[in-house]
Every structure is written in C-alpha cells, then in structure tokens.
PDB file of C-alpha atoms in Angstrom:
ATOM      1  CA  UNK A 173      66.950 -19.965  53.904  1.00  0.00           C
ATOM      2  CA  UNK A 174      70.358 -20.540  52.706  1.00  0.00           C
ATOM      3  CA  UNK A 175      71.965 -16.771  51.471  1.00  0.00           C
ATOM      4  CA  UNK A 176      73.701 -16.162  48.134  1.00  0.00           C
ATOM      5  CA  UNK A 177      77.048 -18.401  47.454  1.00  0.00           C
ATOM      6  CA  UNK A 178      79.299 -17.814  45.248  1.00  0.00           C
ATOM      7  CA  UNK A 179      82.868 -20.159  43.715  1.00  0.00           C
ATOM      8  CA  UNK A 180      85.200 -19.869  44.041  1.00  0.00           C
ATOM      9  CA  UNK A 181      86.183 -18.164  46.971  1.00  0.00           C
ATOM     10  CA  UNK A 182      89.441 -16.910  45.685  1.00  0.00           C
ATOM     11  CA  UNK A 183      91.268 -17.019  42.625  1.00  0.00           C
ATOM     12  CA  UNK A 184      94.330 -16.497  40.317  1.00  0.00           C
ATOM     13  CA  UNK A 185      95.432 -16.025  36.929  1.00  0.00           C
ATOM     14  CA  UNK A 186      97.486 -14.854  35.218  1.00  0.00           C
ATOM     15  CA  UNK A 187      97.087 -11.901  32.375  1.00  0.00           C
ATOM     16  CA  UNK A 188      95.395 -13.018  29.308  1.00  0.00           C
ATOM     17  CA  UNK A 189      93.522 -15.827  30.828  1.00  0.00           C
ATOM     18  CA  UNK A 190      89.910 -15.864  31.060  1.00  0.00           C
ATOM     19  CA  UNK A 191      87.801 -16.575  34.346  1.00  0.00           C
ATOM     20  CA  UNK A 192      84.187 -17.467  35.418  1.00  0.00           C
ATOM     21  CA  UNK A 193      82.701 -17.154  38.567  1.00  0.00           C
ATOM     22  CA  UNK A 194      79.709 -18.469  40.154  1.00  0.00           C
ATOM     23  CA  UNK A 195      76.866 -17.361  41.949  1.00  0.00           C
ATOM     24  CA  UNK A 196      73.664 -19.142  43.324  1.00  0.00           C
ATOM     25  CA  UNK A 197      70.968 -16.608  44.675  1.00  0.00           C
ATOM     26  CA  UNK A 198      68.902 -17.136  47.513  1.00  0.00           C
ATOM     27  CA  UNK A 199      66.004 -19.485  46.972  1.00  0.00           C
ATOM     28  CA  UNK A 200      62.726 -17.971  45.057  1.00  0.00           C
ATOM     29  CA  UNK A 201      65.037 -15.061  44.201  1.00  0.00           C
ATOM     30  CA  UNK A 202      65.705 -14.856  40.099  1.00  0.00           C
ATOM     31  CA  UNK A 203      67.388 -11.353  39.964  1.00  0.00           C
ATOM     32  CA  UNK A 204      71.382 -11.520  40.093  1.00  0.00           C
ATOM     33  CA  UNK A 205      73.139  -8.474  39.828  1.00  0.00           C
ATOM     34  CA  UNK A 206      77.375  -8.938  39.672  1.00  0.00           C
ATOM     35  CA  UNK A 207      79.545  -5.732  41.795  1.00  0.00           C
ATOM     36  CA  UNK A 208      83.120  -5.148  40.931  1.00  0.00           C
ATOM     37  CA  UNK A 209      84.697  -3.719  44.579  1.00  0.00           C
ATOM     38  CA  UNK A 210      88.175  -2.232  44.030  1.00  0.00           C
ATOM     39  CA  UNK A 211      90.511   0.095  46.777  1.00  0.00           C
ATOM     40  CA  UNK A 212      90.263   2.673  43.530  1.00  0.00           C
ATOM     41  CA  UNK A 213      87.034   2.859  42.528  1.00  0.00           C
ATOM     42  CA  UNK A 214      85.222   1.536  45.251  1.00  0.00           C
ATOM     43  CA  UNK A 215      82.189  -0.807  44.179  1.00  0.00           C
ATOM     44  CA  UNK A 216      80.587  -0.395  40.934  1.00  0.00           C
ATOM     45  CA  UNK A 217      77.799  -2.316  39.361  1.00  0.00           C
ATOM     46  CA  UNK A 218      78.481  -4.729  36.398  1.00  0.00           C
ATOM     47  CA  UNK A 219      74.913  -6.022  35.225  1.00  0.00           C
ATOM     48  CA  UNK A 220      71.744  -7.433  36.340  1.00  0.00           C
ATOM     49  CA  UNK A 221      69.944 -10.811  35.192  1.00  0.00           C
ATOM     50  CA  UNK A 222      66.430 -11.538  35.642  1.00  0.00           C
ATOM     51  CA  UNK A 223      65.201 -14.903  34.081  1.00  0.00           C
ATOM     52  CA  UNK A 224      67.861 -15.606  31.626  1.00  0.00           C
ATOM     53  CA  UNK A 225      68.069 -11.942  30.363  1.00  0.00           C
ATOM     54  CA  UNK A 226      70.230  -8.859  30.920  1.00  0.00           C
ATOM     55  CA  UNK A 227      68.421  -6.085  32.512  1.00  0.00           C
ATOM     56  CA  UNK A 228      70.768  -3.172  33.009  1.00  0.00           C
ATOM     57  CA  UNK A 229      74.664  -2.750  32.503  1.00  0.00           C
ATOM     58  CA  UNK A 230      77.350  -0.932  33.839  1.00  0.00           C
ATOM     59  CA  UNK A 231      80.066   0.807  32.112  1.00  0.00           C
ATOM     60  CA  UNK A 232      82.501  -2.386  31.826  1.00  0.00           C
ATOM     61  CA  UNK A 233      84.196  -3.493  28.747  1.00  0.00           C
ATOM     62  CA  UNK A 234      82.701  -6.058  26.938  1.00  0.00           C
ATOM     63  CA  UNK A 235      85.564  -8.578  28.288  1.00  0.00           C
ATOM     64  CA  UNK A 236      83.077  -9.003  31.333  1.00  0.00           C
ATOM     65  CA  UNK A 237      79.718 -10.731  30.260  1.00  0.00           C
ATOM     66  CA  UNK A 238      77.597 -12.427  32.387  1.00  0.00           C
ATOM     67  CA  UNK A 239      74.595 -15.197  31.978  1.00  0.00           C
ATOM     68  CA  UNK A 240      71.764 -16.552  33.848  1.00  0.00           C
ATOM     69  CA  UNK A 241      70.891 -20.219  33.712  1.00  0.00           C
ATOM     70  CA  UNK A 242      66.627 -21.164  34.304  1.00  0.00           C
ATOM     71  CA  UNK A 243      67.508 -22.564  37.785  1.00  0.00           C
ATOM     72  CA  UNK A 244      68.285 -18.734  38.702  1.00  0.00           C
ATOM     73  CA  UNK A 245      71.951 -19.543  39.295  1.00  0.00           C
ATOM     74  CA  UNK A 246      74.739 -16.979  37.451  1.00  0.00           C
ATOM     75  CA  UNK A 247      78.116 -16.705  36.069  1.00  0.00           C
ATOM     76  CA  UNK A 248      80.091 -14.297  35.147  1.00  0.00           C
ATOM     77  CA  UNK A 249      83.146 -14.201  32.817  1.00  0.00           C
ATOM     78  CA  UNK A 250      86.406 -11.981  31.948  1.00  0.00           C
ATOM     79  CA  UNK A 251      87.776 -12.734  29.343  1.00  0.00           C
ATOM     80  CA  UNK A 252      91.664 -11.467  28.468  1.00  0.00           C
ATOM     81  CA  UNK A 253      92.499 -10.815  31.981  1.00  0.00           C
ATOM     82  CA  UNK A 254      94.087  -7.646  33.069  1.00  0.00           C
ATOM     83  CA  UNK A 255      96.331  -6.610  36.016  1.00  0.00           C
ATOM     84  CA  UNK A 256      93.217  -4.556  36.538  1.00  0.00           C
ATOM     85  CA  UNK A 257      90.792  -6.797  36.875  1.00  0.00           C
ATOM     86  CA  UNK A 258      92.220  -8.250  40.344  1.00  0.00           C
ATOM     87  CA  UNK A 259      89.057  -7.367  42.710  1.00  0.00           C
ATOM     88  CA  UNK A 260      86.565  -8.732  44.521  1.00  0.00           C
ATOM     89  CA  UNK A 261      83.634  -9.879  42.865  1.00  0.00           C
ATOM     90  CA  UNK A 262      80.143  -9.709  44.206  1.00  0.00           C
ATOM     91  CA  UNK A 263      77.337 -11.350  43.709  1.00  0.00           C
ATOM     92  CA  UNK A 264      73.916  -9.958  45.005  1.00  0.00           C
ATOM     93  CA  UNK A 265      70.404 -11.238  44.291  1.00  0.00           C
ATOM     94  CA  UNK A 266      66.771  -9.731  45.019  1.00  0.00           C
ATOM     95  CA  UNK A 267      63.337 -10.967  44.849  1.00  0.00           C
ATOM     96  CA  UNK A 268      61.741  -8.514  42.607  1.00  0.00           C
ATOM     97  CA  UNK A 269      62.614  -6.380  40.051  1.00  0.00           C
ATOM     98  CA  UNK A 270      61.699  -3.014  41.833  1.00  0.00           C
ATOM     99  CA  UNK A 271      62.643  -1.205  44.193  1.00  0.00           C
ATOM    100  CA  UNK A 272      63.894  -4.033  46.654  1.00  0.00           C
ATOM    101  CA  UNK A 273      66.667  -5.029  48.815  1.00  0.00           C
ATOM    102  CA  UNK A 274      69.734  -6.377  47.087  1.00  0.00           C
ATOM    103  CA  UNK A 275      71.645  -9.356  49.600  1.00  0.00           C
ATOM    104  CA  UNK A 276      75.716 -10.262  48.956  1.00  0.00           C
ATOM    105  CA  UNK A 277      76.860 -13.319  48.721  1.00  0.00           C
ATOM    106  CA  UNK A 278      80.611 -13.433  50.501  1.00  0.00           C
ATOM    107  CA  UNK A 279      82.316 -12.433  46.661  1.00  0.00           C
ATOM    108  CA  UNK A 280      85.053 -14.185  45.035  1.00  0.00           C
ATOM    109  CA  UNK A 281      88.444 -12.591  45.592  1.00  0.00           C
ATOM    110  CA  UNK A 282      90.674 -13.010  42.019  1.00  0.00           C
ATOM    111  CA  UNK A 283      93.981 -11.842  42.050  1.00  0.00           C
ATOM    112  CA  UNK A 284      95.578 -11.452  38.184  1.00  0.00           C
ATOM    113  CA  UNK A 285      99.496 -11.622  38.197  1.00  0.00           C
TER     114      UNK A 285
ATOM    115  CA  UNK B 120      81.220  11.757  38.897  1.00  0.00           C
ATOM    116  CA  UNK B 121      80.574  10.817  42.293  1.00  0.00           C
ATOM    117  CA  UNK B 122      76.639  10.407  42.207  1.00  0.00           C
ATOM    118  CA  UNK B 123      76.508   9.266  46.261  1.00  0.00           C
ATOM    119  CA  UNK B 124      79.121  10.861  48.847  1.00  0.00           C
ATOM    120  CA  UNK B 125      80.383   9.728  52.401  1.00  0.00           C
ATOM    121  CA  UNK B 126      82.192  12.408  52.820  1.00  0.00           C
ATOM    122  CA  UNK B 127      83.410  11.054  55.831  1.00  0.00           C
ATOM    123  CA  UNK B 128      86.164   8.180  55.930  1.00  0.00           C
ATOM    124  CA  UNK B 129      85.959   7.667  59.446  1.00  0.00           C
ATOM    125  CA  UNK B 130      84.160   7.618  62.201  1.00  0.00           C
ATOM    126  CA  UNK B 131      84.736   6.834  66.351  1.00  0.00           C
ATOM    127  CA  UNK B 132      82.580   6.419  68.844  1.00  0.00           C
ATOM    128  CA  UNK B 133      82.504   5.333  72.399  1.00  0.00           C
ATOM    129  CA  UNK B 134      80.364   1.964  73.161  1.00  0.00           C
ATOM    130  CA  UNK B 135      76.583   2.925  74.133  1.00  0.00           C
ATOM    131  CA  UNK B 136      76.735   6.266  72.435  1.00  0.00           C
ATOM    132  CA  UNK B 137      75.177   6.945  69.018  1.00  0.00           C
ATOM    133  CA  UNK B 138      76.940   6.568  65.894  1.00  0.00           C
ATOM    134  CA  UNK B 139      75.464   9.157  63.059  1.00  0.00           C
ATOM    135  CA  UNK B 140      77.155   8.180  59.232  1.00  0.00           C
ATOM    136  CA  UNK B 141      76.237  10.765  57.074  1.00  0.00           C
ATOM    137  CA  UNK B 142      75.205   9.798  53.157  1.00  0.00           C
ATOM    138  CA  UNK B 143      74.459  13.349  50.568  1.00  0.00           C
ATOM    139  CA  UNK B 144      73.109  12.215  47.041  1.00  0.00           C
ATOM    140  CA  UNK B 145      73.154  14.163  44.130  1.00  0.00           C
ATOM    141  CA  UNK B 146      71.316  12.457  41.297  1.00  0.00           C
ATOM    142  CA  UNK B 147      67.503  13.026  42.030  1.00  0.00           C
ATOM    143  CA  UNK B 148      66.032   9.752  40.089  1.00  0.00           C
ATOM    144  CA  UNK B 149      67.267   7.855  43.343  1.00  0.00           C
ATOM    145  CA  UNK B 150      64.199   7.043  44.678  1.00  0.00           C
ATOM    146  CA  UNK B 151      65.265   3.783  47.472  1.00  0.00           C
ATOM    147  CA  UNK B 152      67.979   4.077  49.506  1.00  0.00           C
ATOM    148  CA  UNK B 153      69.964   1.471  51.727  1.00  0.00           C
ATOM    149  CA  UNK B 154      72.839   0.959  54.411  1.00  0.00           C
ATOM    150  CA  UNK B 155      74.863  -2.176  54.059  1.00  0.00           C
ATOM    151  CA  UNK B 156      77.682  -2.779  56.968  1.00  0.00           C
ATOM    152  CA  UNK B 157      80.549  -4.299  55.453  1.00  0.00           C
ATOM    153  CA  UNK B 158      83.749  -6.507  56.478  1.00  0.00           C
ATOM    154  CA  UNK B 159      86.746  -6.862  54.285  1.00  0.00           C
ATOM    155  CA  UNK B 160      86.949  -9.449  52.060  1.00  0.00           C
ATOM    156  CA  UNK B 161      83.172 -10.118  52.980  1.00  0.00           C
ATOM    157  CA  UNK B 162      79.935  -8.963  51.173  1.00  0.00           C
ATOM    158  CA  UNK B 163      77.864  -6.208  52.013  1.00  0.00           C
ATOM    159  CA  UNK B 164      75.663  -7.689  54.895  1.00  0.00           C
ATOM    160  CA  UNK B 165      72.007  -4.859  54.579  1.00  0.00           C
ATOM    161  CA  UNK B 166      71.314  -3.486  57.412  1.00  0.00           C
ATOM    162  CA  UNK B 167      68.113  -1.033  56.625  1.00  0.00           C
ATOM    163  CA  UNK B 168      66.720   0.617  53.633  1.00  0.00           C
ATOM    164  CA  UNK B 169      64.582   3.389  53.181  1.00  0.00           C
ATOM    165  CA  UNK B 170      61.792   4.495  50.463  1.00  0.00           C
ATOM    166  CA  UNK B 171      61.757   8.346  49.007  1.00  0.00           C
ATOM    167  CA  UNK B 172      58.180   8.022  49.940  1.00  0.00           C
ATOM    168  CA  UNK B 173      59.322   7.783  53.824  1.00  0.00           C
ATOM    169  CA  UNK B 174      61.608   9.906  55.660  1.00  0.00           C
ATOM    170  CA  UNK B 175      62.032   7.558  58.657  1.00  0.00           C
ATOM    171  CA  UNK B 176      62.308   3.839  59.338  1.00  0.00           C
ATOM    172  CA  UNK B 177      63.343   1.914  62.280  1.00  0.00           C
ATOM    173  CA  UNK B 178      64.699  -1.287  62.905  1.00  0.00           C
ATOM    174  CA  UNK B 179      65.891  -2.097  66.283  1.00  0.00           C
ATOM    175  CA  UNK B 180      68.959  -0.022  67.121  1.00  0.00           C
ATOM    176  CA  UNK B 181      69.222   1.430  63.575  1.00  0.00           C
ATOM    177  CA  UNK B 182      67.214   3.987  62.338  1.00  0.00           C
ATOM    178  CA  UNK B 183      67.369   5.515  58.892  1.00  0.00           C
ATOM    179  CA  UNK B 184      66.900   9.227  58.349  1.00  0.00           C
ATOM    180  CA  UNK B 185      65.800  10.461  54.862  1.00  0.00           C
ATOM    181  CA  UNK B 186      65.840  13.916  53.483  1.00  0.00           C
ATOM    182  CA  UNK B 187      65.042  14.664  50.308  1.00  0.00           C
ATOM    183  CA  UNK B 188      65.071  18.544  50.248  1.00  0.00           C
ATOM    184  CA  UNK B 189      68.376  18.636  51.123  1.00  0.00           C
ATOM    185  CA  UNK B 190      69.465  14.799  48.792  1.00  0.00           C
ATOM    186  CA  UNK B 191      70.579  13.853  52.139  1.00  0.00           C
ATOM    187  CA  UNK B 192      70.319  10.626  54.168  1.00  0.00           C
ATOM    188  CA  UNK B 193      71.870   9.043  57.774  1.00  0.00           C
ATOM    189  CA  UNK B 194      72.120   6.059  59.626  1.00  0.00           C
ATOM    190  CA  UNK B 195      71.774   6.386  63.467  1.00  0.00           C
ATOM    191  CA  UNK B 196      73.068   3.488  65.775  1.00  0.00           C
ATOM    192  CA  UNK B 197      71.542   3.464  69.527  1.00  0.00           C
ATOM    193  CA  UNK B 198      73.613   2.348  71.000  1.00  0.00           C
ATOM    194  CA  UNK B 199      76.143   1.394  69.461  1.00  0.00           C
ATOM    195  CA  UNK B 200      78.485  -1.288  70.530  1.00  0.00           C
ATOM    196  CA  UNK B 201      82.223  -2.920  69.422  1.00  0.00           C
ATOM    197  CA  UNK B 202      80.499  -5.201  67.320  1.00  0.00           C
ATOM    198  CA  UNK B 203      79.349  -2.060  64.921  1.00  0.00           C
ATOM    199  CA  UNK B 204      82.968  -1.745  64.077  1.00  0.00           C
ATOM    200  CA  UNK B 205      82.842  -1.991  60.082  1.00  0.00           C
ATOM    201  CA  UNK B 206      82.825  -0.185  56.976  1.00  0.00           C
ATOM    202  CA  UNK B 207      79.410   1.494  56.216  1.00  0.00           C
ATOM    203  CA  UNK B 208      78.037   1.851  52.855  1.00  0.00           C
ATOM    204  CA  UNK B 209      74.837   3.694  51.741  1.00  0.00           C
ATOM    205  CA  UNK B 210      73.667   2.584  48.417  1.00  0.00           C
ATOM    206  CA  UNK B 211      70.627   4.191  46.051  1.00  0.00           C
ATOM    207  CA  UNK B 212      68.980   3.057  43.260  1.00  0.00           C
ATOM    208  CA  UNK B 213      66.280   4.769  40.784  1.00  0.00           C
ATOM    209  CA  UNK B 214      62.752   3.862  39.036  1.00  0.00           C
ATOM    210  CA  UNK B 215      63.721   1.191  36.399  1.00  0.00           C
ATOM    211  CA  UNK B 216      67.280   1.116  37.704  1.00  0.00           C
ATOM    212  CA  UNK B 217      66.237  -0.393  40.484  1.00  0.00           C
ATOM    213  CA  UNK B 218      68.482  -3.022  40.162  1.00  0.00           C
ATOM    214  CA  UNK B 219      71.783  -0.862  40.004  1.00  0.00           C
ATOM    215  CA  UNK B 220      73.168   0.474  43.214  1.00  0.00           C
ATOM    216  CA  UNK B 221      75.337   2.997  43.164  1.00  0.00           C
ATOM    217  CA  UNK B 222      77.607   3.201  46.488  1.00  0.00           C
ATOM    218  CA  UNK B 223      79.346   6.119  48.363  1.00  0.00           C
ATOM    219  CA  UNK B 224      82.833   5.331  49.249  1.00  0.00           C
ATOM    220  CA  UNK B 225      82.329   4.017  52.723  1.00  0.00           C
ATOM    221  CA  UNK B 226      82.479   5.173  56.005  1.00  0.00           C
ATOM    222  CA  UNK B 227      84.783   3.408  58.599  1.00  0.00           C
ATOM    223  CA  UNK B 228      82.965   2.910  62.173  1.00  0.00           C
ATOM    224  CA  UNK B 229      85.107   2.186  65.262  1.00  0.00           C
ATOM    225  CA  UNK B 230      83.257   2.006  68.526  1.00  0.00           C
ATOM    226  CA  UNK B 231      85.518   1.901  71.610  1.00  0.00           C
ATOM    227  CA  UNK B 232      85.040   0.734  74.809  1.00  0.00           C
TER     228      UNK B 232
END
C-alpha cells in the first residue's frame, strides 16, 4: 500500500498570503489529522477529519482551517500568513477512529518571509 | 503545560547495546501510547504502540514498557545499531481524543560504533 503523500513538498510565501496544502491518506484510511512541528513548540496537533467532518481541534487560530473531500483526501489552509507560521506541516491518517495508530506522510516544509 | 515529558534530549549508545528512552506522562485520560522515530525534515515513521490495558509489547528489537502507577513509559532497543540514530518521540492520546496526539519533545539517539 502506498503511505500518506502530501504537496507540496516545500513552500514559500510571503506574509499576508494564504496557503493550502495537500494530503492523500493511505488507502481505506478516512481519518486525517494535520501536525504543526516547530524548533519552539515542538509538534502540536491542528485538527482531525473523518468523512468530511471535523472531529477534534487544537488550539490554532482560526487562520488555519482544514477540509476533507469524500475521496478521503485533505487540505489544509492558512490564511494571512505569519512569520510564525513557517513550519513543517504534517499530515497523518488512521484507519479508525479509536484508539489506533496514526502514520506521517513526509510533511510539507513552508517557509513565510 | 507540558502534558508528555522526554526529559532527556539526548541519548548515546554503543552499537549492540540497548538503548532505553524514557517517556513520564502526566495527564491520566491517556489511555494509548506510541513511539515514532523521526528524521528531520521527514515524518514521524511509528515504530510501536502500546494500550493502558497492557504493560508490555514486543516487536522485534523494540519493546515497549508501560507503567501506569508511576504515568511512565520506555522504549527499549536490543540491540541497537547506527541505523537507530534519530530523534525519538513518544506520543499519547485519550478515550474520544483518540485522534489527538500529544508529543514529548524528543529524544535524540546516537548509536556509535
């Protein structure tokens, strides 16, 4: 089975832009779950989907939003970019909605200037 | 609030001893716990994972160590070898957060010859 992909694989903008990224879970798999990872704070959760709806969120301003499409596949946008928001971006989908194992895709690397 | 703590940054080992990376939880609604090795600019590539129901589980030359008394967890490596050289994260997750991992900071394995 092919694992989680995500586009692009890097990124820049520029503050004030907006961005979305991509993500395509692993085949039969129709949770997505989005990770910020930054030197700072290390990786933190931004939200779950599972079919088409948002399951849990993390404590992100509302610039980041996310949606799920019916083929399972994600994207997630920031809108008004900040020097901040330069990090990498992970993508992660699961079978199930319980306990169960989460798998990365390699994450998008977006640098804001 | 730091909810799961590696409280150790690094770690060095020689090649065919055991590597031990330590993991101490505080938030006890974590209920399934995991180890993800990690290379930068990479995603999290799980290794093993661990239900609060268990307090062992195997899987080759990794074997997860869970105890709950004590909100404490490890991951043993036997024996370890250069290609273990990563970042390690352990990750937890709760009943009907089971989507939401929460990492520890990371814990930096080199194994030398």
């Amino acid at each position: 089975k092919a694992g989680v992909t995500q586009t692009p694989r890097y990124l820049i903008k520029t503050r004030g832009q907006q961005v979305t990224l991509s993500c395509s879970p692993i085949s039969g798999h129709r949770s997505v779950s989005w990770y910020q990872q930054t030197p700072g704070q290390g990786l933190q959760f931004l939200f779950e989907y599972f079919s088409e709806t948002q399951r849990n969120k993390g404590n992100f301003p509302g610039r980041f939003s996310g949606r799920q499409f019916s083929n399972s596949r994600s994207e997630m946008n920031v809108s008004t970019l900040e020097l901040g928001d330069s990090a990498l971006y992970l993508c992660a989908s699961r079978a199930s909605t319980g306990p169960d194992t989460q798998y990365f895709g390699p994450g998008t690397r977006l640098t804001v200037l | 609030d730091q909810q799961v703590k590696q409280n150790s940054p690094s770690l060095s080992v020689q090649e065919g001893r055991i590597s031990i990376l330590n993991c101490d939880y505080t938030n006890s609604m974590f209920d399934y716990f995991l180890w993800y090795k990690k290379y930068p600019a990479e995603g999290p590539t799980f290794l093993i994972s661990i239900s609060s129901i268990k307090d062992k589980n195997e899987d080759g030359r990794f074997t997860v160590f869970l105890n709950k008394s004590a909100k404490h967890l490890s991951l043993h490596i036997v024996p370890s070898q250069p290609g273990d050289s990563a970042v390690y994260f352990c990750a937890a997750s709760g009943t009907g957060t089971a989507s939401k991992l929460t990492f520890g900071t990371g814990t930096r394995l080199q194994v030398t010859l």
